[in-house]
PDB file of C-alpha atoms in Angstrom:
ATOM      1  CA  ASP A1337     120.062 -54.984 -54.312  1.00 68.00           C
ATOM      2  CA  GLY A1338     121.046 -58.271 -56.290  1.00 69.00           C
ATOM      3  CA  LYS A1339     117.608 -60.043 -55.738  1.00 77.00           C
ATOM      4  CA  VAL A1340     115.528 -57.326 -57.296  1.00 85.00           C
ATOM      5  CA  LEU A1341     118.190 -57.077 -60.215  1.00 86.00           C
ATOM      6  CA  ARG A1342     117.665 -60.319 -60.471  1.00 88.00           C
ATOM      7  CA  ALA A1343     114.110 -59.955 -60.574  1.00 90.00           C
ATOM      8  CA  LYS A1344     113.599 -57.211 -63.619  1.00 92.00           C
ATOM      9  CA  MET A1345     116.028 -59.570 -65.750  1.00 92.00           C
ATOM     10  CA  ARG A1346     113.805 -63.144 -64.900  1.00 93.00           C
ATOM     11  CA  LYS A1347     110.774 -60.595 -66.105  1.00 94.00           C
ATOM     12  CA  GLN A1348     112.377 -58.992 -69.331  1.00 94.00           C
ATOM     13  CA  VAL A1349     113.499 -62.520 -69.842  1.00 94.00           C
ATOM     14  CA  TYR A1350     109.269 -63.878 -69.453  1.00 95.00           C
ATOM     15  CA  ILE A1351     108.665 -61.212 -71.417  1.00 95.00           C
ATOM     16  CA  SER A1352     111.098 -61.160 -74.368  1.00 95.00           C
ATOM     17  CA  LEU A1353     110.356 -65.340 -74.661  1.00 95.00           C
ATOM     18  CA  LEU A1354     106.374 -64.929 -74.259  1.00 95.00           C
ATOM     19  CA  PHE A1355     106.633 -62.413 -77.864  1.00 95.00           C
ATOM     20  CA  SER A1356     109.642 -64.581 -79.207  1.00 93.00           C
ATOM     21  CA  MET A1357     107.709 -67.278 -79.316  1.00 93.00           C
ATOM     22  CA  PRO A1358     104.678 -67.238 -81.594  1.00 92.00           C
ATOM     23  CA  LEU A1359     107.193 -65.251 -84.357  1.00 91.00           C
ATOM     24  CA  LEU A1360     109.113 -69.109 -84.170  1.00 87.00           C
ATOM     25  CA  TRP A1361     106.393 -70.724 -84.541  1.00 86.00           C
ATOM     26  CA  ALA A1362     105.128 -68.729 -87.528  1.00 85.00           C
ATOM     27  CA  MET A1363     108.848 -69.328 -88.869  1.00 83.00           C
ATOM     28  CA  LEU A1364     108.446 -73.205 -88.223  1.00 79.00           C
ATOM     29  CA  SER A1365     105.880 -72.320 -91.548  1.00 74.00           C
ATOM     30  CA  HIS A1366     109.120 -71.493 -93.310  1.00 71.00           C
ATOM     31  CA  ILE A1367     110.824 -75.348 -92.989  1.00 73.00           C
ATOM     32  CA  SER A1368     109.908 -77.533 -96.025  1.00 71.00           C
ATOM     33  CA  TRP A1369     110.095 -80.435 -93.808  1.00 73.00           C
ATOM     34  CA  LEU A1370     107.984 -78.674 -90.891  1.00 68.00           C
ATOM     35  CA  GLU A1371     105.310 -78.422 -93.556  1.00 72.00           C
ATOM     36  CA  PHE A1372     102.233 -80.162 -91.298  1.00 69.00           C
ATOM     37  CA  ILE A1373     102.871 -78.164 -88.168  1.00 75.00           C
ATOM     38  CA  TYR A1374      99.859 -76.177 -87.729  1.00 80.00           C
ATOM     39  CA  VAL A1375     100.381 -72.028 -87.632  1.00 76.00           C
ATOM     40  CA  PRO A1376      97.302 -69.743 -87.488  1.00 85.00           C
ATOM     41  CA  GLU A1377      96.635 -67.608 -90.061  1.00 85.00           C
ATOM     42  CA  ILE A1378      97.714 -63.911 -87.307  1.00 89.00           C
ATOM     43  CA  LEU A1379     101.408 -65.034 -87.273  1.00 86.00           C
ATOM     44  CA  LEU A1380     101.827 -64.871 -90.284  1.00 84.00           C
ATOM     45  CA  ASN A1381     100.211 -61.546 -90.929  1.00 87.00           C
ATOM     46  CA  GLY A1382     102.998 -58.555 -90.994  1.00 87.00           C
ATOM     47  CA  TYR A1383     101.207 -55.805 -89.074  1.00 91.00           C
ATOM     48  CA  PHE A1384     101.075 -58.755 -86.109  1.00 93.00           C
ATOM     49  CA  GLN A1385     105.030 -59.871 -86.470  1.00 92.00           C
ATOM     50  CA  LEU A1386     105.898 -55.677 -86.799  1.00 94.00           C
ATOM     51  CA  ILE A1387     104.356 -55.333 -83.216  1.00 95.00           C
ATOM     52  CA  THR A1388     105.415 -58.402 -81.752  1.00 95.00           C
ATOM     53  CA  ALA A1389     108.849 -57.995 -82.474  1.00 94.00           C
ATOM     54  CA  GLY A1390     109.216 -54.424 -81.730  1.00 95.00           C
ATOM     55  CA  ILE A1391     107.816 -54.639 -77.949  1.00 95.00           C
ATOM     56  CA  VAL A1392     110.897 -57.148 -77.432  1.00 95.00           C
ATOM     57  CA  GLN A1393     113.237 -55.126 -80.009  1.00 94.00           C
ATOM     58  CA  PHE A1394     112.459 -51.828 -78.328  1.00 94.00           C
ATOM     59  CA  TYR A1395     111.225 -52.609 -74.819  1.00 94.00           C
ATOM     60  CA  ILE A1396     113.018 -55.341 -73.486  1.00 93.00           C
ATOM     61  CA  GLY A1397     115.946 -54.654 -76.021  1.00 93.00           C
ATOM     62  CA  ARG A1398     116.372 -51.098 -75.036  1.00 94.00           C
ATOM     63  CA  ILE A1399     118.648 -51.855 -72.930  1.00 93.00           C
ATOM     64  CA  PHE A1400     121.365 -53.180 -75.240  1.00 93.00           C
ATOM     65  CA  TYR A1401     120.763 -49.330 -77.023  1.00 94.00           C
ATOM     66  CA  GLU A1402     121.475 -48.167 -74.152  1.00 93.00           C
ATOM     67  CA  ALA A1403     124.422 -50.261 -73.654  1.00 91.00           C
ATOM     68  CA  ALA A1404     125.737 -49.673 -77.348  1.00 90.00           C
ATOM     69  CA  TYR A1405     125.458 -45.998 -76.816  1.00 91.00           C
ATOM     70  CA  HIS A1406     127.670 -45.746 -73.814  1.00 90.00           C
ATOM     71  CA  SER A1407     130.357 -47.846 -75.957  1.00 85.00           C
ATOM     72  CA  LEU A1408     130.079 -45.149 -79.266  1.00 85.00           C
ATOM     73  CA  LYS A1409     131.074 -42.726 -76.472  1.00 88.00           C
ATOM     74  CA  LYS A1410     133.696 -44.235 -75.170  1.00 84.00           C
ATOM     75  CA  ARG A1411     134.962 -44.915 -78.591  1.00 81.00           C
ATOM     76  CA  VAL A1412     134.856 -48.820 -77.971  1.00 77.00           C
ATOM     77  CA  LEU A1413     132.380 -51.114 -80.773  1.00 77.00           C
ATOM     78  CA  GLY A1414     131.686 -53.624 -77.688  1.00 77.00           C
ATOM     79  CA  MET A1415     128.995 -56.872 -78.167  1.00 81.00           C
ATOM     80  CA  ASP A1416     126.103 -54.191 -77.558  1.00 87.00           C
ATOM     81  CA  MET A1417     126.872 -53.295 -80.876  1.00 86.00           C
ATOM     82  CA  LEU A1418     126.147 -55.883 -82.550  1.00 86.00           C
ATOM     83  CA  VAL A1419     123.611 -57.061 -81.211  1.00 91.00           C
ATOM     84  CA  VAL A1420     122.240 -53.785 -81.877  1.00 92.00           C
ATOM     85  CA  MET A1421     123.444 -53.552 -85.291  1.00 90.00           C
ATOM     86  CA  GLY A1422     121.832 -57.549 -86.272  1.00 90.00           C
ATOM     87  CA  THR A1423     118.610 -56.773 -84.811  1.00 94.00           C
ATOM     88  CA  THR A1424     117.759 -53.848 -86.068  1.00 94.00           C
ATOM     89  CA  SER A1425     119.167 -54.312 -89.789  1.00 91.00           C
ATOM     90  CA  ALA A1426     116.970 -57.234 -89.888  1.00 91.00           C
ATOM     91  CA  TYR A1427     113.825 -55.274 -88.609  1.00 94.00           C
ATOM     92  CA  LEU A1428     114.032 -52.685 -90.553  1.00 93.00           C
ATOM     93  CA  TYR A1429     114.552 -55.150 -93.272  1.00 92.00           C
ATOM     94  CA  SER A1430     111.260 -56.219 -91.895  1.00 92.00           C
ATOM     95  CA  ILE A1431     109.085 -53.244 -92.275  1.00 93.00           C
ATOM     96  CA  TYR A1432     110.669 -52.216 -96.279  1.00 90.00           C
ATOM     97  CA  LEU A1433     109.084 -55.400 -96.855  1.00 89.00           C
ATOM     98  CA  LEU A1434     106.251 -55.414 -95.413  1.00 90.00           C
ATOM     99  CA  TYR A1435     105.920 -52.033 -96.950  1.00 89.00           C
ATOM    100  CA  GLN A1436     106.628 -53.629-100.189  1.00 86.00           C
ATOM    101  CA  GLN A1437     104.386 -56.210 -99.307  1.00 86.00           C
ATOM    102  CA  GLU A1438     101.361 -53.306 -99.691  1.00 86.00           C
ATOM    103  CA  ILE A1439     102.883 -51.603-102.687  1.00 86.00           C
ATOM    104  CA  ASN A1440     102.521 -54.924-103.998  1.00 83.00           C
ATOM    105  CA  PRO A1441      99.747 -56.853-101.996  1.00 80.00           C
ATOM    106  CA  VAL A1442     101.168 -60.129-104.357  1.00 77.00           C
ATOM    107  CA  MET A1443     103.660 -60.638-102.966  1.00 75.00           C
ATOM    108  CA  HIS A1444     104.187 -62.595 -99.976  1.00 74.00           C
ATOM    109  CA  PRO A1445     108.010 -61.880 -98.742  1.00 77.00           C
ATOM    110  CA  THR A1446     109.728 -63.905 -95.935  1.00 80.00           C
ATOM    111  CA  TYR A1447     110.236 -61.465 -92.925  1.00 87.00           C
ATOM    112  CA  TYR A1448     112.808 -61.005 -90.048  1.00 89.00           C
ATOM    113  CA  PHE A1449     110.930 -59.932 -86.891  1.00 92.00           C
ATOM    114  CA  GLU A1450     111.246 -63.286 -85.538  1.00 91.00           C
ATOM    115  CA  ILE A1451     115.311 -63.278 -85.643  1.00 91.00           C
ATOM    116  CA  SER A1452     115.698 -59.987 -84.126  1.00 92.00           C
ATOM    117  CA  ALA A1453     113.298 -60.781 -80.911  1.00 94.00           C
ATOM    118  CA  PHE A1454     115.270 -64.187 -80.677  1.00 93.00           C
ATOM    119  CA  ILE A1455     118.625 -62.405 -80.461  1.00 94.00           C
ATOM    120  CA  ILE A1456     117.342 -60.199 -78.391  1.00 95.00           C
ATOM    121  CA  THR A1457     116.073 -63.491 -76.026  1.00 95.00           C
ATOM    122  CA  MET A1458     119.327 -65.351 -76.468  1.00 94.00           C
ATOM    123  CA  VAL A1459     121.566 -62.969 -75.380  1.00 93.00           C
ATOM    124  CA  LEU A1460     119.029 -61.768 -72.073  1.00 94.00           C
ATOM    125  CA  ILE A1461     119.191 -65.954 -71.390  1.00 95.00           C
ATOM    126  CA  GLY A1462     122.526 -65.525 -71.493  1.00 92.00           C
ATOM    127  CA  ASN A1463     122.951 -62.748 -69.110  1.00 91.00           C
ATOM    128  CA  TYR A1464     120.782 -63.901 -66.438  1.00 93.00           C
ATOM    129  CA  ILE A1465     122.700 -66.934 -66.163  1.00 91.00           C
ATOM    130  CA  GLU A1466     126.020 -65.267 -65.899  1.00 86.00           C
ATOM    131  CA  HIS A1467     123.953 -62.797 -63.353  1.00 87.00           C
ATOM    132  CA  VAL A1468     122.059 -65.765 -62.009  1.00 88.00           C
ATOM    133  CA  ALA A1469     126.534 -67.879 -61.306  1.00 83.00           C
ATOM    134  CA  LYS A1470     127.616 -63.995 -59.977  1.00 81.00           C
ATOM    135  CA  GLU A1471     124.702 -64.128 -56.930  1.00 83.00           C
ATOM    136  CA  ARG A1472     125.249 -67.718 -56.104  1.00 82.00           C
ATOM    137  CA  THR A1473     128.767 -66.494 -55.144  1.00 77.00           C
ATOM    138  CA  GLY A1474     128.490 -63.650 -53.549  1.00 77.00           C
ATOM    139  CA  ASP A1475     125.500 -65.888 -51.362  1.00 78.00           C
ATOM    140  CA  ALA A1476     128.675 -67.898 -50.721  1.00 76.00           C
ATOM    141  CA  LEU A1477     130.386 -65.166 -49.071  1.00 77.00           C
ATOM    142  CA  ILE A1478     127.599 -63.952 -47.175  1.00 79.00           C
ATOM    143  CA  GLU A1479     127.481 -67.280 -45.983  1.00 79.00           C
ATOM    144  CA  LEU A1480     131.356 -67.762 -45.090  1.00 77.00           C
ATOM    145  CA  MET A1481     131.363 -64.623 -43.480  1.00 78.00           C
ATOM    146  CA  ASN A1482     128.163 -65.511 -40.738  1.00 81.00           C
ATOM    147  CA  LEU A1483     130.321 -68.878 -40.305  1.00 81.00           C
ATOM    148  CA  GLY A1484     132.668 -66.504 -38.178  1.00 84.00           C
ATOM    149  CA  ALA A1485     131.627 -65.961 -33.802  1.00 87.00           C
ATOM    150  CA  LYS A1486     130.101 -62.437 -33.437  1.00 89.00           C
ATOM    151  CA  GLU A1487     131.598 -63.053 -29.172  1.00 91.00           C
ATOM    152  CA  ALA A1488     133.907 -64.103 -27.356  1.00 93.00           C
ATOM    153  CA  ARG A1489     134.349 -64.706 -23.531  1.00 92.00           C
ATOM    154  CA  LYS A1490     137.530 -64.049 -22.541  1.00 93.00           C
ATOM    155  CA  ARG A1491     139.419 -64.813 -19.506  1.00 90.00           C
ATOM    156  CA  VAL A1492     141.054 -61.401 -17.486  1.00 88.00           C
ATOM    157  CA  ASN A1493     142.205 -62.205 -13.756  1.00 85.00           C
ATOM    158  CA  GLY A1494     140.675 -64.926 -13.442  1.00 82.00           C
ATOM    159  CA  GLU A1495     136.908 -63.469 -14.414  1.00 87.00           C
ATOM    160  CA  GLU A1496     135.596 -63.227 -17.825  1.00 88.00           C
ATOM    161  CA  THR A1497     133.540 -61.160 -19.835  1.00 90.00           C
ATOM    162  CA  MET A1498     131.845 -61.357 -23.137  1.00 91.00           C
ATOM    163  CA  VAL A1499     133.520 -59.654 -25.379  1.00 92.00           C
ATOM    164  CA  SER A1500     132.638 -58.246 -29.887  1.00 91.00           C
ATOM    165  CA  ILE A1501     134.696 -60.680 -31.744  1.00 91.00           C
ATOM    166  CA  ASP A1502     136.461 -57.375 -32.533  1.00 90.00           C
ATOM    167  CA  GLU A1503     137.367 -56.921 -29.058  1.00 91.00           C
ATOM    168  CA  VAL A1504     140.553 -60.244 -29.734  1.00 91.00           C
ATOM    169  CA  PHE A1505     143.263 -59.649 -29.604  1.00 93.00           C
ATOM    170  CA  VAL A1506     146.251 -62.062 -30.104  1.00 93.00           C
ATOM    171  CA  ASP A1507     147.420 -64.448 -26.318  1.00 91.00           C
ATOM    172  CA  ASP A1508     143.676 -63.520 -25.122  1.00 93.00           C
ATOM    173  CA  GLU A1509     142.905 -66.097 -22.933  1.00 93.00           C
ATOM    174  CA  LEU A1510     138.842 -67.266 -24.234  1.00 94.00           C
ATOM    175  CA  ILE A1511     136.747 -69.899 -23.243  1.00 94.00           C
ATOM    176  CA  VAL A1512     134.411 -71.435 -25.242  1.00 94.00           C
ATOM    177  CA  LEU A1513     131.608 -74.083 -23.698  1.00 94.00           C
ATOM    178  CA  PRO A1514     129.528 -76.744 -25.168  1.00 93.00           C
ATOM    179  CA  SER A1515     127.641 -75.881 -28.489  1.00 91.00           C
ATOM    180  CA  GLU A1516     129.610 -73.155 -28.849  1.00 92.00           C
ATOM    181  CA  LYS A1517     131.313 -71.835 -31.818  1.00 92.00           C
ATOM    182  CA  ILE A1518     135.307 -71.583 -31.065  1.00 92.00           C
ATOM    183  CA  PRO A1519     135.421 -67.392 -31.885  1.00 93.00           C
ATOM    184  CA  VAL A1520     139.547 -67.542 -33.485  1.00 93.00           C
ATOM    185  CA  ASP A1521     142.583 -69.549 -34.613  1.00 94.00           C
ATOM    186  CA  GLY A1522     144.628 -70.036 -31.279  1.00 95.00           C
ATOM    187  CA  VAL A1523     145.939 -73.959 -29.262  1.00 96.00           C
ATOM    188  CA  ILE A1524     144.067 -75.037 -26.312  1.00 95.00           C
ATOM    189  CA  ILE A1525     145.624 -74.558 -22.770  1.00 94.00           C
ATOM    190  CA  GLU A1526     143.230 -75.975 -20.814  1.00 93.00           C
ATOM    191  CA  GLY A1527     140.665 -79.102 -21.319  1.00 93.00           C
ATOM    192  CA  THR A1528     139.526 -81.870 -23.464  1.00 94.00           C
ATOM    193  CA  THR A1529     136.928 -81.892 -26.573  1.00 94.00           C
ATOM    194  CA  THR A1530     135.308 -82.144 -29.510  1.00 94.00           C
ATOM    195  CA  LEU A1531     135.342 -79.932 -32.335  1.00 94.00           C
ATOM    196  CA  ASP A1532     132.845 -80.172 -35.372  1.00 92.00           C
ATOM    197  CA  GLU A1533     135.235 -78.950 -38.221  1.00 89.00           C
ATOM    198  CA  SER A1534     133.199 -79.835 -41.288  1.00 87.00           C
ATOM    199  CA  MET A1535     132.323 -76.530 -41.699  1.00 82.00           C
ATOM    200  CA  ILE A1536     135.960 -75.711 -42.983  1.00 81.00           C
ATOM    201  CA  THR A1537     137.717 -79.171 -43.920  1.00 81.00           C
ATOM    202  CA  GLY A1538     134.111 -81.117 -44.985  1.00 82.00           C
ATOM    203  CA  GLU A1539     134.614 -83.816 -42.417  1.00 81.00           C
ATOM    204  CA  SER A1540     131.492 -84.745 -40.958  1.00 82.00           C
ATOM    205  CA  ILE A1541     133.093 -86.882 -37.895  1.00 89.00           C
ATOM    206  CA  PRO A1542     134.282 -85.165 -35.096  1.00 90.00           C
ATOM    207  CA  VAL A1543     137.394 -84.783 -34.224  1.00 92.00           C
ATOM    208  CA  GLU A1544     139.153 -85.185 -30.813  1.00 93.00           C
ATOM    209  CA  LYS A1545     141.001 -82.261 -28.955  1.00 93.00           C
ATOM    210  CA  GLN A1546     143.632 -81.892 -25.726  1.00 93.00           C
ATOM    211  CA  LYS A1547     145.624 -79.344 -24.302  1.00 93.00           C
ATOM    212  CA  GLY A1548     148.430 -77.625 -26.966  1.00 93.00           C
ATOM    213  CA  ASP A1549     145.813 -78.574 -30.190  1.00 94.00           C
ATOM    214  CA  PRO A1550     145.474 -75.920 -32.722  1.00 94.00           C
ATOM    215  CA  VAL A1551     141.149 -74.735 -33.682  1.00 94.00           C
ATOM    216  CA  ILE A1552     140.063 -72.609 -35.786  1.00 93.00           C
ATOM    217  CA  GLY A1553     137.879 -70.148 -35.970  1.00 91.00           C
ATOM    218  CA  ALA A1554     134.077 -71.370 -36.208  1.00 89.00           C
ATOM    219  CA  THR A1555     134.473 -74.534 -36.359  1.00 91.00           C
ATOM    220  CA  ILE A1556     131.915 -76.361 -33.418  1.00 93.00           C
ATOM    221  CA  ASN A1557     132.809 -77.030 -29.821  1.00 93.00           C
ATOM    222  CA  GLN A1558     131.057 -80.341 -28.677  1.00 92.00           C
ATOM    223  CA  LYS A1559     131.363 -81.638 -25.533  1.00 88.00           C
ATOM    224  CA  GLU A1560     133.745 -80.156 -22.757  1.00 92.00           C
ATOM    225  CA  ARG A1561     134.306 -75.785 -21.491  1.00 93.00           C
ATOM    226  CA  ILE A1562     137.623 -75.762 -22.686  1.00 93.00           C
ATOM    227  CA  VAL A1563     140.295 -72.868 -22.563  1.00 93.00           C
ATOM    228  CA  MET A1564     142.352 -71.322 -25.704  1.00 95.00           C
ATOM    229  CA  LYS A1565     144.753 -68.549 -26.367  1.00 95.00           C
ATOM    230  CA  ALA A1566     144.123 -66.821 -29.883  1.00 94.00           C
ATOM    231  CA  THR A1567     147.456 -67.073 -32.271  1.00 94.00           C
ATOM    232  CA  LYS A1568     145.822 -65.549 -34.938  1.00 93.00           C
ATOM    233  CA  VAL A1569     142.220 -62.549 -35.026  1.00 92.00           C
ATOM    234  CA  GLY A1570     140.820 -60.696 -37.710  1.00 88.00           C
ATOM    235  CA  GLY A1571     142.158 -61.152 -41.517  1.00 86.00           C
ATOM    236  CA  ASP A1572     144.909 -63.452 -40.771  1.00 90.00           C
ATOM    237  CA  THR A1573     142.474 -66.619 -39.138  1.00 90.00           C
ATOM    238  CA  LEU A1574     142.144 -68.907 -41.501  1.00 90.00           C
ATOM    239  CA  LEU A1575     137.999 -68.177 -42.139  1.00 88.00           C
ATOM    240  CA  ALA A1576     139.104 -64.497 -43.179  1.00 88.00           C
ATOM    241  CA  GLN A1577     141.218 -65.587 -45.447  1.00 89.00           C
ATOM    242  CA  ILE A1578     139.077 -68.374 -47.067  1.00 87.00           C
ATOM    243  CA  ILE A1579     136.598 -65.354 -47.302  1.00 85.00           C
ATOM    244  CA  GLN A1580     139.413 -63.126 -48.532  1.00 86.00           C
ATOM    245  CA  HIS A1581     140.392 -65.898 -51.757  1.00 84.00           C
ATOM    246  CA  VAL A1582     136.659 -66.646 -52.978  1.00 80.00           C
ATOM    247  CA  GLU A1583     136.325 -62.360 -53.296  1.00 79.00           C
ATOM    248  CA  GLU A1584     139.479 -62.044 -55.790  1.00 79.00           C
ATOM    249  CA  ALA A1585     138.705 -65.134 -57.158  1.00 76.00           C
ATOM    250  CA  SER A1586     135.405 -63.862 -57.663  1.00 73.00           C
ATOM    251  CA  SER A1587     135.910 -59.799 -58.663  1.00 73.00           C
ATOM    252  CA  SER A1588     138.909 -60.807 -61.017  1.00 72.00           C
ATOM    253  CA  LYS A1589     138.581 -61.967 -64.339  1.00 70.00           C
ATOM    254  CA  PRO A1590     140.334 -65.528 -65.707  1.00 73.00           C
ATOM    255  CA  PRO A1591     142.968 -65.479 -67.726  1.00 79.00           C
ATOM    256  CA  ILE A1592     140.531 -67.437 -71.071  1.00 78.00           C
ATOM    257  CA  GLN A1593     137.799 -64.186 -70.273  1.00 75.00           C
ATOM    258  CA  ARG A1594     140.673 -61.827 -70.385  1.00 75.00           C
ATOM    259  CA  ILE A1595     141.558 -62.806 -73.917  1.00 82.00           C
ATOM    260  CA  ALA A1596     138.280 -63.029 -74.681  1.00 77.00           C
ATOM    261  CA  ASP A1597     137.928 -59.419 -73.978  1.00 72.00           C
ATOM    262  CA  LYS A1598     140.661 -58.763 -76.269  1.00 78.00           C
ATOM    263  CA  ILE A1599     139.542 -60.584 -79.673  1.00 81.00           C
ATOM    264  CA  ALA A1600     136.221 -58.798 -78.502  1.00 75.00           C
ATOM    265  CA  SER A1601     137.795 -55.223 -79.061  1.00 76.00           C
ATOM    266  CA  TYR A1602     139.436 -56.279 -82.682  1.00 84.00           C
ATOM    267  CA  PHE A1603     135.967 -58.670 -83.808  1.00 84.00           C
ATOM    268  CA  VAL A1604     133.436 -56.459 -83.527  1.00 83.00           C
ATOM    269  CA  PRO A1605     135.290 -54.139 -86.162  1.00 85.00           C
ATOM    270  CA  ALA A1606     136.389 -56.747 -88.037  1.00 89.00           C
ATOM    271  CA  VAL A1607     132.566 -58.468 -88.560  1.00 87.00           C
ATOM    272  CA  VAL A1608     131.244 -55.034 -89.278  1.00 86.00           C
ATOM    273  CA  SER A1609     133.513 -54.662 -92.059  1.00 91.00           C
ATOM    274  CA  ILE A1610     133.410 -57.692 -93.259  1.00 93.00           C
ATOM    275  CA  ALA A1611     129.596 -57.689 -93.432  1.00 91.00           C
ATOM    276  CA  LEU A1612     129.816 -54.343 -94.980  1.00 92.00           C
ATOM    277  CA  VAL A1613     132.310 -54.983 -97.766  1.00 95.00           C
ATOM    278  CA  ASN A1614     130.901 -58.932 -98.752  1.00 94.00           C
ATOM    279  CA  PHE A1615     127.567 -56.249 -98.807  1.00 93.00           C
ATOM    280  CA  PHE A1616     129.213 -54.308-101.442  1.00 94.00           C
ATOM    281  CA  ALA A1617     130.973 -56.820-102.964  1.00 95.00           C
ATOM    282  CA  GLN A1618     127.553 -59.046-103.483  1.00 94.00           C
ATOM    283  CA  TYR A1619     125.136 -55.929-104.926  1.00 93.00           C
ATOM    284  CA  PHE A1620     127.958 -53.858-107.209  1.00 94.00           C
ATOM    285  CA  VAL A1621     129.621 -56.218-108.171  1.00 93.00           C
ATOM    286  CA  LEU A1622     128.060 -59.304-108.319  1.00 93.00           C
ATOM    287  CA  GLY A1623     124.750 -57.901-109.371  1.00 90.00           C
ATOM    288  CA  LEU A1624     123.024 -59.882-106.743  1.00 90.00           C
ATOM    289  CA  ASP A1625     119.970 -58.490-105.823  1.00 87.00           C
ATOM    290  CA  PHE A1626     119.683 -56.685-102.687  1.00 84.00           C
ATOM    291  CA  ALA A1627     118.180 -59.469-100.687  1.00 80.00           C
ATOM    292  CA  PRO A1628     120.847 -61.592-100.464  1.00 82.00           C
ATOM    293  CA  SER A1629     122.604 -58.801-100.671  1.00 87.00           C
ATOM    294  CA  PHE A1630     121.394 -57.475 -97.434  1.00 85.00           C
TER     295      PHE A1630
END
């Protein structure tokens, strides 16, 4: 269910933010022009950061590990793999620095726990926004579907019978009373009235209709009783065509996204390769220390 998933994702974002904000607060103490900001000592404690970031990294962030694992099984390096590699390396290296501080208490290392937590938090926020946008499209489709009439008053041999909209066929004569919806697309054969077509055309002013004028399914008859002949039913009606186009637009990827997906298939291996080459070049060739090389 979309609403259940949205609530779950929102909860993940809130938890991730709750445990990431103290790490961000602690990070501010390392910025020279923000030294005036008070940072509680507990926030600078390595073990506090280890636990706080660990909750985000392995409880909230497990979805990225699962996605990266499935990508590897398919021999695909996706963006989830970058998230996992970046956050895990920052988290594990921070544990190494914490261990070094235990060996040498005079050390005051700069941990990278906030990096692992905030990368996961920001990606979660992006995923949540994307999900909400897709859900709104789905809600719009449901609203469009609900616009259509569910029943129609069919006239057969002078007798009126209420039938399901699925039992309406082309050339059927349909009677529409005031305040009722036009069941399907058609043409008026008896009567004069005004129709509210705002749900289809966006025009708020009622439209005058008389014998011979076309009418659109889902619009509302406002004044008089009319008799119409069905010309388009089922998937051929204008409303059904609109719904179909919206469904196709929401399910298909735009050209820019297809290009981005293609680039991503090369981007991730390239980033990983450049990172490894950069590390080995700086550490073994240029002789830099492990920390800046890493």
